[in-house]
Amino acid sequence: HEFNSESKTKYENNDDINSNRSTKMQRLRQSLCDGLYVELHKRPSIPQLMEEAHQYLASIPPPAHRRGHHTIDTIGSNNETKDNEEAEDYQEEWDHSPQNDRVIGPGCFAKESEIRSFYEKPYDNDNTDDKIVFVLRLALGLLATGHCTVDVETTVLKAAAALRLPTPRLSVGHRLLQAQFGSAPPHFLTCKRDFVFSTLKDLQMLAEAVIAGEIQPHEAHVAVEVLNRILDTPLPYGWILYDLVFVGIGPWATVAAYYGSYWDMLGAICLSPVTVLTYRFCEKLKISHLEEILVPFN
């Protein structure tokens, strides 16, 4: 009986070991497949995204403050209090909806609902809050996908002027974005830097559509939906290809962008793999700021 019990325990342990090995192999296979993934189909254009956003927004209820405004214009004085209470209840549901509870942009923890609360006026048709959300999210998105700070300020200020925002002021740094519109209180938002050129191209095309007048100021809520879809789109390539391209583009950037010598290119070839390993290690440990440690590599 003791022999049979020991044999049974031994077989169970072997089964657990084999199961763990199988699970690890499956994870490794999946990680390699994800890393070598390449998206072959063409990404939708800005007009196509605008059309899809129009159809989607037409299928959901409008924001509460616009519905409340329409209600007050069409009711009599006897039902005014009742409709106001319904609009307030609807406003509370809108504030806690997933669409309105997302962060204002990449690298920032401020909620969209917090930003909207500064500009929403009860029962007012003005969509200033949509314009502000679009401008701030566009600025954070451009910076997070590889645009330089000067170009982000220029592009976003032109978009704000096209949307007819009152006296837009914007200052973009490497870790902090400061913005103010009219007499409203200023916003201090954290931001991050990265390189995702496929998303950067789409964001720049969306900004140019707004600047050129292809997207009108009253369509700011549609522009916000398009912007959300662009930022939520997964990368068209896997992490292995991303790292290989980073290793390849680093040495060329020393000559093409920073006017270095071929010796600088050789040094970048040696340091690029170290940089890749460093940011992958930091990503695993959820470390986001290493400027002081990376100074010796400059």
CSV table of C-alpha atoms in Angstrom, one decimal:
chain,number,residue,atom,x,y,z
A,1,HIS,CA,0.0,0.0,0.0
A,2,GLU,CA,2.9,2.4,0.8
A,3,PHE,CA,4.6,1.5,-2.5
A,4,ASN,CA,1.4,2.2,-4.5
A,5,SER,CA,0.9,5.5,-2.6
A,6,GLU,CA,4.5,6.7,-3.4
A,7,SER,CA,4.2,5.6,-7.0
A,8,LYS,CA,0.9,7.6,-7.4
A,9,THR,CA,2.5,10.7,-5.8
A,10,LYS,CA,5.5,10.4,-8.1
A,11,TYR,CA,3.3,10.1,-11.2
A,12,GLU,CA,1.3,13.1,-10.1
A,13,ASN,CA,4.4,15.2,-9.7
A,14,ASN,CA,5.6,14.1,-13.1
A,15,ASP,CA,2.3,15.1,-14.6
A,16,ASP,CA,2.5,18.6,-12.9
A,17,ILE,CA,6.1,19.1,-14.2
A,18,ASN,CA,5.0,18.1,-17.8
A,19,SER,CA,2.0,20.3,-17.6
A,20,ASN,CA,4.1,23.3,-16.5
A,21,ARG,CA,6.6,22.6,-19.3
A,22,SER,CA,3.8,22.4,-21.8
A,23,THR,CA,2.3,25.7,-20.6
A,24,LYS,CA,5.7,27.5,-20.8
A,25,MET,CA,6.3,26.2,-24.3
A,26,GLN,CA,2.9,27.5,-25.3
A,27,ARG,CA,3.6,30.9,-23.9
A,28,LEU,CA,7.0,31.0,-25.6
A,29,ARG,CA,5.4,30.0,-28.9
A,30,GLN,CA,2.7,32.6,-28.5
A,31,SER,CA,5.2,35.3,-27.6
A,32,LEU,CA,7.3,34.5,-30.7
A,33,CYS,CA,4.2,34.6,-32.9
A,34,ASP,CA,3.2,37.9,-31.5
A,35,GLY,CA,6.7,39.2,-31.9
A,36,LEU,CA,6.9,38.3,-35.6
A,37,TYR,CA,3.4,39.5,-36.4
A,38,VAL,CA,3.0,41.8,-39.4
A,39,GLU,CA,-0.2,43.5,-40.4
A,40,LEU,CA,-0.6,43.2,-44.2
A,41,HIS,CA,-3.9,44.9,-44.9
A,42,LYS,CA,-4.1,48.7,-45.5
A,43,ARG,CA,-5.1,50.8,-42.5
A,44,PRO,CA,-8.3,53.0,-43.0
A,45,SER,CA,-7.9,56.6,-44.0
A,46,ILE,CA,-9.2,59.6,-42.0
A,47,PRO,CA,-12.3,60.0,-44.2
A,48,GLN,CA,-13.2,56.4,-43.6
A,49,LEU,CA,-12.6,56.7,-39.9
A,50,MET,CA,-14.8,59.8,-39.8
A,51,GLU,CA,-17.6,58.0,-41.6
A,52,GLU,CA,-17.4,55.1,-39.1
A,53,ALA,CA,-17.3,57.5,-36.2
A,54,HIS,CA,-20.4,59.3,-37.5
A,55,GLN,CA,-22.3,56.0,-37.8
A,56,TYR,CA,-21.2,54.9,-34.3
A,57,LEU,CA,-22.1,58.2,-32.6
A,58,ALA,CA,-25.5,58.2,-34.3
A,59,SER,CA,-26.3,54.8,-32.7
A,60,ILE,CA,-25.7,55.9,-29.1
A,61,PRO,CA,-27.5,58.6,-26.9
A,62,PRO,CA,-26.1,62.1,-27.1
A,63,PRO,CA,-24.3,63.6,-24.1
A,64,ALA,CA,-26.5,64.7,-21.3
A,65,HIS,CA,-25.8,68.5,-21.4
A,66,ARG,CA,-26.9,68.6,-25.1
A,67,ARG,CA,-30.0,66.5,-24.4
A,68,GLY,CA,-30.9,68.7,-21.5
A,69,HIS,CA,-30.6,71.8,-23.6
A,70,HIS,CA,-32.9,70.4,-26.2
A,71,THR,CA,-35.4,69.3,-23.5
A,72,ILE,CA,-35.6,72.8,-21.9
A,73,ASP,CA,-36.2,74.4,-25.3
A,74,THR,CA,-39.2,72.2,-26.0
A,75,ILE,CA,-40.9,71.8,-22.6
A,76,GLY,CA,-43.4,74.0,-20.8
A,77,SER,CA,-42.8,75.5,-17.4
A,78,ASN,CA,-44.9,72.8,-15.6
A,79,ASN,CA,-42.5,70.0,-16.7
A,80,GLU,CA,-39.2,72.0,-16.4
A,81,THR,CA,-38.2,70.7,-13.0
A,82,LYS,CA,-38.9,67.1,-13.9
A,83,ASP,CA,-36.9,67.3,-17.1
A,84,ASN,CA,-34.1,69.0,-15.3
A,85,GLU,CA,-33.9,66.1,-12.8
A,86,GLU,CA,-33.9,63.6,-15.7
A,87,ALA,CA,-31.1,65.5,-17.4
A,88,GLU,CA,-29.0,65.5,-14.2
A,89,ASP,CA,-29.5,61.8,-13.7
A,90,TYR,CA,-28.4,61.3,-17.3
A,91,GLN,CA,-25.4,63.5,-16.8
A,92,GLU,CA,-24.3,61.4,-13.8
A,93,GLU,CA,-24.6,58.2,-15.9
A,94,TRP,CA,-22.5,59.9,-18.7
A,95,ASP,CA,-19.8,61.0,-16.3
A,96,HIS,CA,-19.3,57.4,-15.1
A,97,SER,CA,-19.5,55.8,-18.5
A,98,PRO,CA,-16.4,53.9,-19.8
A,99,GLN,CA,-16.1,56.3,-22.8
A,100,ASN,CA,-15.9,59.3,-20.5
A,101,ASP,CA,-13.8,57.7,-17.9
A,102,ARG,CA,-10.7,57.0,-20.0
A,103,VAL,CA,-7.4,58.9,-19.4
A,104,ILE,CA,-7.0,62.1,-21.3
A,105,GLY,CA,-4.0,60.8,-23.2
A,106,PRO,CA,-1.0,58.5,-23.3
A,107,GLY,CA,1.3,58.8,-20.3
A,108,CYS,CA,-1.2,60.8,-18.3
A,109,PHE,CA,-3.4,59.6,-15.4
A,110,ALA,CA,-5.9,62.5,-15.5
A,111,LYS,CA,-9.3,61.4,-16.5
A,112,GLU,CA,-11.3,62.8,-19.4
A,113,SER,CA,-14.2,63.5,-17.1
A,114,GLU,CA,-12.0,65.7,-15.0
A,115,ILE,CA,-11.1,67.8,-18.0
A,116,ARG,CA,-14.6,68.1,-19.2
A,117,SER,CA,-15.9,69.2,-15.8
A,118,PHE,CA,-14.0,72.6,-16.3
A,119,TYR,CA,-15.8,73.4,-19.6
A,120,GLU,CA,-19.2,71.7,-19.5
A,121,LYS,CA,-22.2,74.1,-19.1
A,122,PRO,CA,-25.5,72.6,-18.2
A,123,TYR,CA,-28.0,72.7,-21.1
A,124,ASP,CA,-25.6,74.4,-23.4
A,125,ASN,CA,-25.0,73.3,-27.1
A,126,ASP,CA,-21.5,74.6,-27.1
A,127,ASN,CA,-19.0,71.6,-27.5
A,128,THR,CA,-16.0,73.4,-26.0
A,129,ASP,CA,-15.3,70.3,-23.8
A,130,ASP,CA,-15.1,68.1,-26.9
A,131,LYS,CA,-12.6,70.6,-28.5
A,132,ILE,CA,-10.5,70.7,-25.4
A,133,VAL,CA,-10.4,66.9,-25.0
A,134,PHE,CA,-9.4,66.6,-28.7
A,135,VAL,CA,-6.6,69.2,-28.5
A,136,LEU,CA,-5.1,67.8,-25.3
A,137,ARG,CA,-5.3,64.2,-26.4
A,138,LEU,CA,-3.9,65.0,-29.8
A,139,ALA,CA,-0.9,66.8,-28.1
A,140,LEU,CA,-0.2,63.9,-25.8
A,141,GLY,CA,-0.6,61.4,-28.6
A,142,LEU,CA,1.7,63.2,-31.0
A,143,LEU,CA,4.4,63.4,-28.3
A,144,ALA,CA,4.0,59.8,-27.3
A,145,THR,CA,4.4,58.5,-30.8
A,146,GLY,CA,7.6,60.4,-31.7
A,147,HIS,CA,6.9,64.0,-32.6
A,148,CYS,CA,9.3,66.6,-31.3
A,149,THR,CA,8.0,69.1,-28.8
A,150,VAL,CA,8.3,72.2,-31.0
A,151,ASP,CA,6.3,70.5,-33.8
A,152,VAL,CA,3.7,69.3,-31.3
A,153,GLU,CA,3.1,72.9,-30.1
A,154,THR,CA,2.9,74.3,-33.6
A,155,THR,CA,0.5,71.6,-34.9
A,156,VAL,CA,-1.8,71.6,-31.9
A,157,LEU,CA,-2.0,75.4,-31.7
A,158,LYS,CA,-3.0,75.5,-35.4
A,159,ALA,CA,-5.7,72.8,-34.7
A,160,ALA,CA,-7.0,74.8,-31.7
A,161,ALA,CA,-7.2,77.9,-33.8
A,162,ALA,CA,-9.1,75.9,-36.5
A,163,LEU,CA,-11.6,74.7,-33.8
A,164,ARG,CA,-12.1,78.3,-32.7
A,165,LEU,CA,-10.9,77.8,-29.1
A,166,PRO,CA,-10.5,81.0,-27.0
A,167,THR,CA,-6.9,82.1,-26.7
A,168,PRO,CA,-5.1,78.7,-26.7
A,169,ARG,CA,-1.7,78.6,-24.8
A,170,LEU,CA,0.4,75.5,-25.0
A,171,SER,CA,3.9,74.6,-23.7
A,172,VAL,CA,5.2,71.0,-24.2
A,173,GLY,CA,8.2,69.5,-22.4
A,174,HIS,CA,9.6,66.0,-22.4
A,175,ARG,CA,7.7,65.1,-19.2
A,176,LEU,CA,5.1,67.9,-18.7
A,177,LEU,CA,2.4,69.5,-20.9
A,178,GLN,CA,1.0,72.9,-19.8
A,179,ALA,CA,-2.1,74.2,-21.5
A,180,GLN,CA,-4.7,77.0,-20.9
A,181,PHE,CA,-7.7,78.1,-22.9
A,182,GLY,CA,-9.2,81.5,-22.4
A,183,SER,CA,-9.8,82.4,-18.7
A,184,ALA,CA,-10.1,78.7,-17.7
A,185,PRO,CA,-7.6,77.3,-15.1
A,186,PRO,CA,-4.4,75.9,-16.6
A,187,HIS,CA,-3.8,72.2,-17.1
A,188,PHE,CA,-0.6,70.5,-16.0
A,189,LEU,CA,-0.5,67.0,-17.6
A,190,THR,CA,2.3,64.4,-17.5
A,191,CYS,CA,3.3,63.0,-20.8
A,192,LYS,CA,5.7,60.3,-22.2
A,193,ARG,CA,8.0,59.9,-25.2
A,194,ASP,CA,8.1,56.9,-27.5
A,195,PHE,CA,8.4,56.0,-31.2
A,196,VAL,CA,5.3,54.6,-33.0
A,197,PHE,CA,5.5,56.0,-36.5
A,198,SER,CA,2.5,54.2,-37.9
A,199,THR,CA,0.2,55.9,-35.3
A,200,LEU,CA,2.1,59.2,-35.6
A,201,LYS,CA,1.3,59.3,-39.3
A,202,ASP,CA,-2.4,58.8,-38.6
A,203,LEU,CA,-2.4,61.4,-35.9
A,204,GLN,CA,-0.7,64.0,-38.1
A,205,MET,CA,-3.1,63.3,-40.9
A,206,LEU,CA,-6.0,63.9,-38.5
A,207,ALA,CA,-4.5,67.1,-37.3
A,208,GLU,CA,-4.0,68.3,-40.9
A,209,ALA,CA,-7.7,67.5,-41.6
A,210,VAL,CA,-8.7,69.7,-38.7
A,211,ILE,CA,-6.3,72.5,-39.7
A,212,ALA,CA,-7.5,72.4,-43.4
A,213,GLY,CA,-11.1,72.7,-42.4
A,214,GLU,CA,-12.1,69.2,-43.5
A,215,ILE,CA,-13.4,68.6,-40.0
A,216,GLN,CA,-15.6,71.5,-38.8
A,217,PRO,CA,-15.6,72.8,-35.2
A,218,HIS,CA,-19.1,71.4,-34.6
A,219,GLU,CA,-17.7,68.0,-35.4
A,220,ALA,CA,-15.3,68.0,-32.6
A,221,HIS,CA,-17.0,65.1,-30.9
A,222,VAL,CA,-16.6,63.0,-34.1
A,223,ALA,CA,-12.9,64.0,-34.2
A,224,VAL,CA,-12.5,62.8,-30.6
A,225,GLU,CA,-14.0,59.4,-31.5
A,226,VAL,CA,-11.6,59.1,-34.5
A,227,LEU,CA,-8.7,60.1,-32.3
A,228,ASN,CA,-9.7,57.4,-29.8
A,229,ARG,CA,-9.8,54.8,-32.5
A,230,ILE,CA,-6.3,55.7,-33.8
A,231,LEU,CA,-4.8,55.5,-30.3
A,232,ASP,CA,-6.5,52.2,-29.6
A,233,THR,CA,-5.3,50.6,-32.8
A,234,PRO,CA,-2.7,47.9,-32.0
A,235,LEU,CA,0.7,48.0,-33.6
A,236,PRO,CA,0.9,46.6,-37.1
A,237,TYR,CA,4.0,44.7,-36.2
A,238,GLY,CA,5.2,42.5,-33.3
A,239,TRP,CA,7.7,43.4,-30.5
A,240,ILE,CA,10.6,41.4,-32.1
A,241,LEU,CA,10.3,43.5,-35.4
A,242,TYR,CA,10.0,46.6,-33.3
A,243,ASP,CA,13.3,45.9,-31.5
A,244,LEU,CA,15.1,44.9,-34.7
A,245,VAL,CA,14.0,48.1,-36.4
A,246,PHE,CA,15.1,50.1,-33.4
A,247,VAL,CA,18.6,48.5,-33.5
A,248,GLY,CA,18.7,49.3,-37.2
A,249,ILE,CA,17.5,52.8,-37.2
A,250,GLY,CA,19.7,54.0,-34.3
A,251,PRO,CA,23.0,53.8,-36.1
A,252,TRP,CA,21.5,55.5,-39.2
A,253,ALA,CA,20.1,58.3,-37.1
A,254,THR,CA,23.5,59.3,-35.8
A,255,VAL,CA,24.5,60.3,-39.4
A,256,ALA,CA,21.2,61.3,-40.9
A,257,ALA,CA,19.6,63.2,-38.0
A,258,TYR,CA,22.4,64.1,-35.7
A,259,TYR,CA,25.2,64.7,-38.3
A,260,GLY,CA,27.6,62.3,-36.6
A,261,SER,CA,30.6,60.5,-38.1
A,262,TYR,CA,30.8,56.8,-39.1
A,263,TRP,CA,32.7,56.2,-35.8
A,264,ASP,CA,29.5,57.4,-34.1
A,265,MET,CA,27.5,55.0,-36.2
A,266,LEU,CA,29.8,52.2,-35.1
A,267,GLY,CA,29.3,53.2,-31.4
A,268,ALA,CA,25.5,53.3,-31.9
A,269,ILE,CA,25.6,49.8,-33.4
A,270,CYS,CA,27.3,48.6,-30.2
A,271,LEU,CA,24.9,50.5,-27.8
A,272,SER,CA,21.6,49.9,-29.6
A,273,PRO,CA,21.2,46.3,-28.3
A,274,VAL,CA,22.1,47.5,-24.8
A,275,THR,CA,19.3,50.2,-25.1
A,276,VAL,CA,16.8,47.6,-26.3
A,277,LEU,CA,17.6,45.2,-23.4
A,278,THR,CA,17.4,48.1,-21.0
A,279,TYR,CA,13.9,49.3,-21.9
A,280,ARG,CA,12.6,45.7,-22.1
A,281,PHE,CA,14.0,45.1,-18.6
A,282,CYS,CA,12.4,48.4,-17.4
A,283,GLU,CA,9.1,47.4,-19.0
A,284,LYS,CA,9.2,44.1,-17.2
A,285,LEU,CA,9.8,45.8,-13.9
A,286,LYS,CA,7.4,48.7,-14.7
A,287,ILE,CA,10.1,51.4,-14.4
A,288,SER,CA,9.3,54.4,-16.5
A,289,HIS,CA,12.1,57.0,-15.7
A,290,LEU,CA,15.8,56.3,-16.1
A,291,GLU,CA,17.3,59.6,-17.3
A,292,GLU,CA,19.9,59.7,-14.6
A,293,ILE,CA,21.1,56.1,-15.3
A,294,LEU,CA,21.2,56.6,-19.0
A,295,VAL,CA,23.3,59.8,-18.9
A,296,PRO,CA,26.7,57.8,-19.1
A,297,PHE,CA,25.5,56.3,-22.4
A,298,ASN,CA,25.3,59.8,-24.1
